[in-house]
């Protein structure tokens, strides 16, 4: 594992696949890489806490990170899961605000970090980075609008199915018997992500187990029938709406 | 009123107050202005329709625009209200997708428009524009995350109060007796914006009228006690939770 909090001098093929740096020549990526700060954190540690003034924009290079937001009501809302190659902390740095959520490593994780001024200088020098950042933020807005629409207009079972499929696309791993959400996911997380109660999520998961769609353990979700979940997310057949 | 679809040659003090062009020198703003396309549309007309390939990023210079999204269930969801100085259509242009919503002028409106390539060229030439655009998108993301959190965790009366206050901040006009939402706003709009039903919105508005908080007409909302609404949005006193 790389050392904590050090500047790296050798190039990394990592940045090649990071959308933020798409379109840069290898020598340009090398410059971007050398301006980065390398940080490794242990499982359960935080890259930053909620409310801290945003200083660093990170790209995850290894591991898995949860962005957790504590609501005024004291509920932990899972905002996003970050997988390698993705940006986090960037929105707060770019808008000059505090981090709106905490970034917790759920497995040992590593990231490259740039402070706001360094990133502004790199963007001025390489307009492709600014263009990529704009595209990434625009895509995030579209995803948020989509999730908001789901939450405002769709029934809860469809929302839970959509949330599970979204996580599967991001962190799913093909295993014997189906697709495993490769990420500790609690029923509380699913409830917070879909604006419903723990009781409702438990009831829905129980029904899905009976129907052979999923196997739900503690913090573990195996999708046995992705097609079945897609059918639910797209259009709920009336037969499934009967109270269980 | 300015002519339809023409290029302008005289400078405009308008761009001075537009956040997207903050930090530009007058001569630079002049160049940006001359690259724009001027468009005026009548009340009820659209700047663009939902699903149309995004070509133009607009800044509203006069009037008022609704961004309406038709959900797969056939419901019209009011996504945002645009007031002069604000950007619209930009997210779709920057992410290279179709417009996710229609942009309807609710009063005669005028806007400046730049196609995606022109804007990319201007941003490359003036990095301040790209920086401003990043900040604006980052702020939009924070607002969406806030609204999503509200929808996922707060009771419906608080959400309706927050939505009304958000509209008041954007389009409120001080009049005799309170603050008027200067924008035709239906109960259906409020229901769609807060993920609830028309019935619930009507019930809440009726209760608020009885308590002297608002006066609700057809497509018209006068806030008589902004402080009362803020109190509701921040923390609902239990007394108001009793069914009416």
Coordinates of C-alpha atoms in Angstrom, one line a residue:
Chain A
X1 CA 0.0 0.0 0.0
X2 CA 1.2 3.5 -0.8
X3 CA 2.4 5.7 2.0
X4 CA 0.1 8.2 3.7
X5 CA -0.1 11.8 2.5
X6 CA 2.9 11.9 0.2
X7 CA 3.5 13.4 -3.2
X8 CA 4.2 10.8 -5.9
X9 CA 6.8 11.2 -8.6
X10 CA 6.2 8.2 -10.9
X11 CA 3.4 8.3 -13.4
X12 CA 0.3 6.2 -13.0
X13 CA -1.8 4.5 -15.6
X14 CA -4.7 5.2 -13.2
X15 CA -5.4 8.7 -14.5
X16 CA -5.8 7.3 -18.1
X17 CA -9.3 6.0 -17.2
X18 CA -10.4 8.9 -15.1
X19 CA -13.1 10.8 -16.9
X20 CA -11.9 14.1 -15.4
X21 CA -8.7 13.8 -17.3
X22 CA -10.0 12.4 -20.6
X23 CA -8.4 14.0 -23.7
X24 CA -5.1 14.9 -22.0
X25 CA -1.8 13.7 -23.6
X26 CA 0.3 11.4 -21.4
X27 CA 2.8 14.2 -20.6
X28 CA -0.1 16.4 -19.5
X29 CA -1.6 13.6 -17.3
X30 CA 1.9 13.2 -15.8
X31 CA 1.9 16.9 -14.8
X32 CA -1.6 16.6 -13.3
X33 CA -0.5 13.5 -11.4
X34 CA 2.5 15.2 -10.0
X35 CA 0.4 18.0 -8.7
X36 CA -1.7 15.5 -6.7
X37 CA -1.4 14.6 -3.1
X38 CA -1.7 10.8 -2.4
X39 CA -3.9 9.7 0.5
X40 CA -4.6 6.3 1.8
X41 CA -7.2 5.7 4.6
X42 CA -8.1 2.6 6.5
X43 CA -11.6 1.0 6.6
X44 CA -14.0 3.1 8.6
X45 CA -11.8 6.3 8.4
X46 CA -13.0 9.5 6.7
X47 CA -11.4 11.5 3.9
X48 CA -13.4 14.4 5.2
X49 CA -16.2 15.1 7.6
X50 CA -19.5 16.8 7.0
X51 CA -19.4 20.6 7.6
X52 CA -15.6 20.9 7.2
X53 CA -14.6 23.7 4.8
X54 CA -14.0 22.0 1.5
X55 CA -10.3 22.2 0.5
X56 CA -9.6 19.1 -1.6
X57 CA -11.1 17.5 -4.6
X58 CA -10.4 13.7 -4.7
X59 CA -10.4 11.0 -7.3
X60 CA -10.7 7.5 -5.8
X61 CA -8.0 5.2 -7.1
X62 CA -8.7 2.2 -5.0
X63 CA -11.3 0.9 -2.6
X64 CA -14.9 2.1 -2.0
X65 CA -16.2 5.3 -0.3
X66 CA -19.7 6.1 1.1
X67 CA -20.8 9.8 1.1
X68 CA -23.0 10.0 4.2
X69 CA -25.2 13.0 5.1
X70 CA -26.6 13.5 8.5
X71 CA -30.0 15.1 8.1
X72 CA -31.3 17.7 10.6
X73 CA -33.5 14.9 11.9
X74 CA -30.4 12.9 12.8
X75 CA -30.9 10.3 10.0
X76 CA -27.9 9.1 8.1
X77 CA -28.7 9.4 4.4
X78 CA -26.4 7.5 2.0
X79 CA -26.0 10.1 -0.8
X80 CA -23.6 8.2 -3.1
X81 CA -21.2 5.3 -3.4
X82 CA -17.9 6.2 -4.9
X83 CA -16.0 3.6 -7.0
X84 CA -12.4 3.9 -8.4
X85 CA -12.1 6.5 -11.1
X86 CA -14.8 8.7 -9.7
X87 CA -14.6 12.2 -8.2
X88 CA -15.7 13.1 -4.7
X89 CA -15.6 16.4 -2.8
X90 CA -15.5 18.3 -6.1
X91 CA -18.9 19.9 -5.9
X92 CA -18.1 21.5 -2.5
X93 CA -14.7 22.7 -3.6
X94 CA -16.1 24.2 -6.9
X95 CA -18.9 26.0 -5.1
X96 CA -16.6 27.2 -2.3
X97 CA -18.8 25.7 0.5
X98 CA -18.4 23.2 3.3
X99 CA -18.5 19.5 2.5
X100 CA -22.2 18.6 2.6
X101 CA -21.4 15.0 3.6
X102 CA -18.8 12.8 5.2
X103 CA -16.6 10.5 3.0
X104 CA -16.1 7.2 4.7
X105 CA -13.9 4.4 3.4
X106 CA -15.8 1.2 3.7
X107 CA -12.7 -0.8 2.7
X108 CA -9.1 0.3 2.8
X109 CA -9.1 3.1 0.1
X110 CA -6.7 5.3 -1.7
X111 CA -7.3 8.6 -3.5
X112 CA -5.5 11.4 -5.3
X113 CA -6.3 14.9 -4.1
X114 CA -5.9 18.4 -5.5
X115 CA -6.6 21.6 -3.5
X116 CA -9.0 24.1 -5.1
X117 CA -6.3 26.5 -6.3
X118 CA -4.2 23.8 -7.9
X119 CA -7.2 22.4 -9.7
X120 CA -8.2 25.9 -10.9
X121 CA -4.6 26.4 -12.3
X122 CA -4.7 23.0 -14.0
X123 CA -8.1 23.8 -15.6
X124 CA -6.8 27.1 -16.9
X125 CA -3.8 25.4 -18.4
X126 CA -5.8 22.5 -19.8
X127 CA -9.4 23.6 -20.7
X128 CA -10.2 19.9 -21.4
X129 CA -10.3 19.3 -17.6
X130 CA -12.8 22.1 -17.2
X131 CA -14.9 20.7 -20.0
X132 CA -14.8 17.3 -18.5
X133 CA -15.7 18.6 -15.1
X134 CA -18.7 20.5 -16.6
X135 CA -19.8 17.4 -18.3
X136 CA -19.5 15.3 -15.1
X137 CA -21.4 17.9 -13.0
X138 CA -24.1 18.1 -15.7
X139 CA -24.5 14.3 -15.7
X140 CA -24.8 14.4 -11.9
X141 CA -27.5 17.0 -12.1
X142 CA -29.4 14.8 -14.6
X143 CA -29.1 11.8 -12.2
X144 CA -30.3 13.8 -9.3
X145 CA -33.3 15.1 -11.2
X146 CA -34.1 11.6 -12.2
X147 CA -33.9 10.4 -8.6
X148 CA -35.9 13.3 -7.4
X149 CA -38.6 12.5 -10.0
X150 CA -38.6 8.9 -8.9
X151 CA -39.0 9.9 -5.3
X152 CA -41.8 12.4 -6.1
X153 CA -43.9 10.3 -8.4
X154 CA -43.2 6.6 -8.1
X155 CA -44.4 4.0 -5.7
X156 CA -42.0 2.8 -3.1
X157 CA -41.4 -0.7 -4.4
X158 CA -40.3 0.8 -7.8
X159 CA -38.0 3.2 -6.0
X160 CA -36.4 0.5 -4.0
X161 CA -35.9 -1.6 -7.1
X162 CA -34.4 1.4 -8.9
X163 CA -32.0 2.1 -6.0
X164 CA -30.9 -1.6 -5.9
X165 CA -30.3 -1.7 -9.6
X166 CA -28.4 1.6 -9.5
X167 CA -26.1 0.2 -6.8
X168 CA -25.7 -3.0 -8.8
X169 CA -24.6 -1.1 -11.9
X170 CA -22.0 0.7 -9.8
X171 CA -20.7 -1.9 -7.5
X172 CA -22.3 -5.2 -8.7
X173 CA -20.1 -8.3 -8.9
X174 CA -21.1 -11.4 -10.8
X175 CA -21.0 -14.4 -8.4
X176 CA -22.5 -17.9 -8.4
X177 CA -26.3 -17.5 -8.3
X178 CA -26.5 -13.8 -9.3
X179 CA -25.1 -10.4 -8.8
X180 CA -23.7 -9.4 -5.4
X181 CA -23.8 -5.7 -4.3
X182 CA -20.2 -5.6 -3.3
X183 CA -20.7 -3.1 -0.6
X184 CA -22.0 -3.3 3.0
X185 CA -25.6 -2.2 2.5
X186 CA -28.1 -2.0 5.4
X187 CA -31.9 -1.8 5.3
X188 CA -31.5 1.6 6.9
X189 CA -29.4 2.7 3.9
X190 CA -32.0 1.5 1.4
X191 CA -34.8 3.2 3.4
X192 CA -32.9 6.5 3.6
X193 CA -32.0 6.4 -0.2
X194 CA -35.6 5.8 -1.2
X195 CA -37.4 8.0 1.3
X196 CA -39.2 5.2 3.1
X197 CA -39.2 3.4 6.4
X198 CA -37.0 0.5 7.6
X199 CA -40.3 -1.4 8.1
X200 CA -41.3 -0.9 4.5
X201 CA -37.9 -1.9 3.1
X202 CA -37.9 -5.1 5.3
X203 CA -41.4 -6.0 4.1
X204 CA -40.4 -5.4 0.4
X205 CA -37.1 -7.5 0.7
X206 CA -39.0 -10.3 2.4
X207 CA -41.5 -10.4 -0.4
X208 CA -38.7 -10.3 -3.0
X209 CA -37.0 -13.2 -1.3
X210 CA -40.2 -15.2 -1.4
X211 CA -40.4 -14.5 -5.1
X212 CA -36.8 -15.6 -5.7
X213 CA -35.7 -12.1 -6.8
X214 CA -33.0 -11.5 -4.1
X215 CA -31.3 -13.0 -1.1
X216 CA -31.0 -10.4 1.6
X217 CA -28.5 -11.0 4.5
X218 CA -27.3 -8.6 7.1
X219 CA -25.5 -5.8 5.1
X220 CA -25.5 -8.1 2.1
X221 CA -27.7 -8.2 -1.0
X222 CA -27.5 -10.8 -3.7
X223 CA -29.7 -10.2 -6.8
X224 CA -30.9 -13.5 -8.0
X225 CA -33.1 -12.1 -10.8
X226 CA -31.9 -8.8 -12.2
X227 CA -34.5 -9.1 -14.9
X228 CA -37.2 -9.4 -12.3
X229 CA -36.0 -6.2 -10.6
X230 CA -35.8 -4.4 -13.9
X231 CA -39.4 -5.3 -14.6
X232 CA -40.4 -3.9 -11.2
X233 CA -38.4 -0.7 -11.7
X234 CA -39.9 -0.1 -15.1
X235 CA -43.5 -1.0 -14.5
X236 CA -45.0 -2.7 -11.5
X237 CA -47.4 -5.5 -12.4
X238 CA -50.6 -5.1 -10.4
X239 CA -50.3 -8.6 -9.0
X240 CA -47.4 -7.5 -6.9
X241 CA -49.2 -4.6 -5.4
X242 CA -51.4 -6.7 -3.1
X243 CA -50.5 -6.2 0.5
X244 CA -48.5 -9.1 1.8
Chain B
X1 CA -39.7 44.4 -27.9
X2 CA -36.5 43.1 -29.7
X3 CA -36.8 41.3 -33.0
X4 CA -37.0 37.5 -33.2
X5 CA -33.9 35.4 -33.7
X6 CA -31.5 38.2 -34.6
X7 CA -27.8 38.9 -33.8
X8 CA -27.4 42.1 -31.8
X9 CA -24.5 44.5 -32.4
X10 CA -24.9 47.0 -29.5
X11 CA -23.5 46.1 -26.1
X12 CA -25.9 45.3 -23.3
X13 CA -25.6 46.1 -19.6
X14 CA -27.5 42.9 -19.0
X15 CA -24.5 40.6 -19.0
X16 CA -22.9 42.6 -16.3
X17 CA -25.2 41.0 -13.7
X18 CA -25.2 37.5 -15.1
X19 CA -23.2 35.1 -12.9
X20 CA -22.0 33.1 -15.8
X21 CA -20.0 36.1 -17.1
X22 CA -18.8 37.4 -13.7
X23 CA -15.2 38.6 -13.8
X24 CA -15.1 39.4 -17.5
X25 CA -13.9 42.9 -18.6
X26 CA -16.4 45.0 -20.5
X27 CA -14.7 44.4 -23.8
X28 CA -14.8 40.6 -23.1
X29 CA -18.5 40.8 -22.2
X30 CA -19.0 42.7 -25.5
X31 CA -17.4 39.8 -27.4
X32 CA -19.6 37.2 -25.5
X33 CA -22.7 39.3 -26.2
X34 CA -21.9 39.6 -29.9
X35 CA -21.6 35.8 -30.2
X36 CA -25.1 35.4 -28.8
X37 CA -28.3 34.8 -30.6
X38 CA -31.2 36.9 -29.4
X39 CA -34.6 35.2 -29.0
X40 CA -38.0 36.5 -27.9
X41 CA -41.0 34.2 -27.3
X42 CA -44.6 35.0 -26.5
X43 CA -46.4 33.9 -23.4
X44 CA -47.1 30.1 -23.6
X45 CA -44.5 29.5 -26.3
X46 CA -41.5 27.2 -25.7
X47 CA -37.8 27.9 -26.0
X48 CA -37.3 24.2 -26.4
X49 CA -39.3 21.0 -26.0
X50 CA -38.5 18.0 -23.8
X51 CA -36.6 15.3 -25.7
X52 CA -35.2 17.7 -28.3
X53 CA -31.4 17.3 -28.8
X54 CA -29.9 20.1 -26.8
X55 CA -28.2 22.7 -29.0
X56 CA -28.5 26.0 -27.2
X57 CA -27.6 27.3 -23.7
X58 CA -29.8 30.3 -22.8
X59 CA -29.5 33.2 -20.3
X60 CA -32.9 34.7 -19.7
X61 CA -32.8 38.5 -20.0
X62 CA -36.5 39.3 -19.5
X63 CA -39.7 37.5 -18.5
X64 CA -40.2 34.3 -16.6
X65 CA -39.7 30.6 -17.8
X66 CA -41.0 27.3 -16.3
X67 CA -39.0 24.1 -16.9
X68 CA -41.6 21.4 -17.1
X69 CA -40.9 17.7 -17.1
X70 CA -43.4 15.2 -18.3
X71 CA -42.9 12.1 -16.1
X72 CA -43.4 8.6 -17.6
X73 CA -46.6 8.5 -15.6
X74 CA -47.8 11.5 -17.6
X75 CA -47.5 14.0 -14.7
X76 CA -46.1 17.5 -15.4
X77 CA -43.4 18.2 -12.8
X78 CA -42.3 21.8 -12.4
X79 CA -38.5 21.4 -12.2
X80 CA -37.5 25.0 -11.9
X81 CA -38.6 28.6 -12.4
X82 CA -36.1 30.7 -14.3
X83 CA -35.8 34.5 -13.6
X84 CA -33.7 37.0 -15.6
X85 CA -30.0 36.5 -15.2
X86 CA -30.3 32.7 -14.9
X87 CA -29.1 30.0 -17.2
X88 CA -31.3 27.4 -18.7
X89 CA -30.7 24.5 -21.1
X90 CA -27.1 24.5 -20.0
X91 CA -27.0 21.2 -18.3
X92 CA -28.2 19.3 -21.3
X93 CA -25.9 21.2 -23.7
X94 CA -22.9 20.5 -21.4
X95 CA -23.7 16.8 -21.0
X96 CA -24.5 16.4 -24.7
X97 CA -27.9 15.0 -24.1
X98 CA -31.5 15.9 -25.0
X99 CA -33.3 18.6 -23.1
X100 CA -34.8 16.8 -20.0
X101 CA -37.6 19.3 -19.8
X102 CA -39.6 21.9 -21.8
X103 CA -38.9 25.6 -21.3
X104 CA -42.2 27.5 -21.4
X105 CA -42.4 31.3 -21.2
X106 CA -45.2 32.2 -18.7
X107 CA -45.0 35.8 -19.7
X108 CA -43.5 37.4 -22.9
X109 CA -39.8 36.5 -22.4
X110 CA -36.4 37.2 -24.0
X111 CA -33.1 35.3 -23.8
X112 CA -29.6 35.3 -25.2
X113 CA -28.5 31.9 -26.6
X114 CA -25.2 30.3 -27.5
X115 CA -24.8 27.0 -29.2
X116 CA -22.6 24.4 -27.5
X117 CA -19.6 24.9 -29.8
X118 CA -19.6 28.7 -29.4
X119 CA -19.8 28.4 -25.7
X120 CA -16.9 25.9 -25.6
X121 CA -14.8 28.3 -27.6
X122 CA -15.7 31.2 -25.3
X123 CA -14.8 29.1 -22.3
X124 CA -11.5 28.1 -23.7
X125 CA -10.7 31.8 -24.4
X126 CA -12.0 33.0 -21.1
X127 CA -11.5 30.4 -18.3
X128 CA -13.5 32.6 -16.0
X129 CA -16.7 31.5 -17.8
X130 CA -15.8 27.9 -17.3
X131 CA -15.1 28.5 -13.6
X132 CA -18.4 30.4 -13.2
X133 CA -20.3 27.6 -15.0
X134 CA -18.7 25.0 -12.7
X135 CA -19.7 27.0 -9.6
X136 CA -23.3 27.4 -10.9
X137 CA -23.6 23.7 -11.6
X138 CA -22.1 22.8 -8.2
X139 CA -24.6 25.1 -6.6
X140 CA -27.4 23.4 -8.5
X141 CA -26.2 20.0 -7.3
X142 CA -26.3 21.2 -3.7
X143 CA -29.8 22.6 -4.1
X144 CA -31.0 19.3 -5.7
X145 CA -29.4 17.3 -2.9
X146 CA -31.1 19.5 -0.4
X147 CA -34.5 19.1 -2.1
X148 CA -33.9 15.3 -2.4
X149 CA -33.1 15.2 1.3
X150 CA -36.3 17.2 2.2
X151 CA -38.4 14.9 0.1
X152 CA -36.8 11.7 1.6
X153 CA -36.9 12.7 5.2
X154 CA -39.4 15.5 5.9
X155 CA -43.1 15.6 6.5
X156 CA -45.2 16.9 3.7
X157 CA -46.2 20.1 5.3
X158 CA -42.6 21.1 5.8
X159 CA -41.8 20.3 2.2
X160 CA -44.7 22.4 0.9
X161 CA -43.6 25.3 3.2
X162 CA -40.0 25.0 1.9
X163 CA -41.1 24.9 -1.8
X164 CA -43.3 28.0 -1.3
X165 CA -40.4 29.8 0.4
X166 CA -38.0 28.8 -2.3
X167 CA -40.4 30.2 -5.0
X168 CA -40.8 33.4 -2.9
X169 CA -37.1 34.0 -2.7
X170 CA -36.9 33.5 -6.5
X171 CA -40.0 35.3 -7.7
X172 CA -41.5 37.0 -4.6
X173 CA -42.8 40.5 -5.0
X174 CA -43.6 42.7 -2.0
X175 CA -47.2 43.9 -2.2
X176 CA -49.8 45.2 0.2
X177 CA -50.5 42.5 2.8
X178 CA -47.5 40.3 2.1
X179 CA -45.3 38.7 -0.5
X180 CA -46.9 37.6 -3.8
X181 CA -45.4 34.7 -5.7
X182 CA -45.2 36.6 -9.0
X183 CA -45.8 33.5 -11.2
X184 CA -48.9 31.5 -12.1
X185 CA -48.6 28.6 -9.6
X186 CA -51.2 25.9 -9.4
X187 CA -51.9 23.4 -6.7
X188 CA -50.9 20.7 -9.1
X189 CA -47.5 22.4 -9.4
X190 CA -47.0 22.4 -5.7
X191 CA -48.1 18.8 -5.4
X192 CA -45.6 17.7 -8.2
X193 CA -42.8 19.8 -6.7
X194 CA -43.2 18.2 -3.2
X195 CA -44.1 14.7 -4.2
X196 CA -47.6 14.7 -2.8
X197 CA -51.1 14.7 -4.0
X198 CA -53.4 17.6 -5.1
X199 CA -55.7 16.7 -2.2
X200 CA -53.0 17.0 0.4
X201 CA -51.8 20.4 -1.0
X202 CA -55.4 21.7 -1.0
X203 CA -55.9 20.6 2.6
X204 CA -52.6 22.2 3.7
X205 CA -53.3 25.5 1.9
X206 CA -56.8 25.6 3.4
X207 CA -55.3 25.1 6.9
X208 CA -52.7 27.8 6.3
X209 CA -55.5 30.2 5.1
X210 CA -57.4 29.6 8.3
X211 CA -54.2 30.3 10.3
X212 CA -53.6 33.5 8.3
X213 CA -50.4 32.3 6.8
X214 CA -51.4 32.7 3.1
X215 CA -54.1 33.7 0.8
X216 CA -54.5 31.1 -2.0
X217 CA -56.3 32.0 -5.2
X218 CA -56.5 30.1 -8.5
X219 CA -52.8 30.1 -9.7
X220 CA -52.1 32.9 -7.2
X221 CA -50.4 32.7 -3.8
X222 CA -50.0 35.5 -1.4
X223 CA -47.8 34.9 1.6
X224 CA -49.2 36.9 4.5
X225 CA -46.8 35.6 7.2
X226 CA -43.4 34.6 5.8
X227 CA -42.2 34.1 9.4
X228 CA -44.9 31.6 10.0
X229 CA -43.9 29.6 6.9
X230 CA -40.2 29.7 7.9
X231 CA -41.2 28.3 11.3
X232 CA -43.1 25.5 9.5
X233 CA -40.2 24.8 7.1
X234 CA -37.6 24.7 9.9
X235 CA -39.5 22.8 12.6
X236 CA -43.2 21.9 12.6
X237 CA -44.7 22.5 16.0
X238 CA -46.7 19.4 17.1
X239 CA -49.9 21.5 17.5
X240 CA -50.1 21.8 13.7
X241 CA -49.8 18.1 13.1
X242 CA -53.3 17.3 14.3
X243 CA -55.5 16.2 11.4
X244 CA -57.8 19.1 10.3

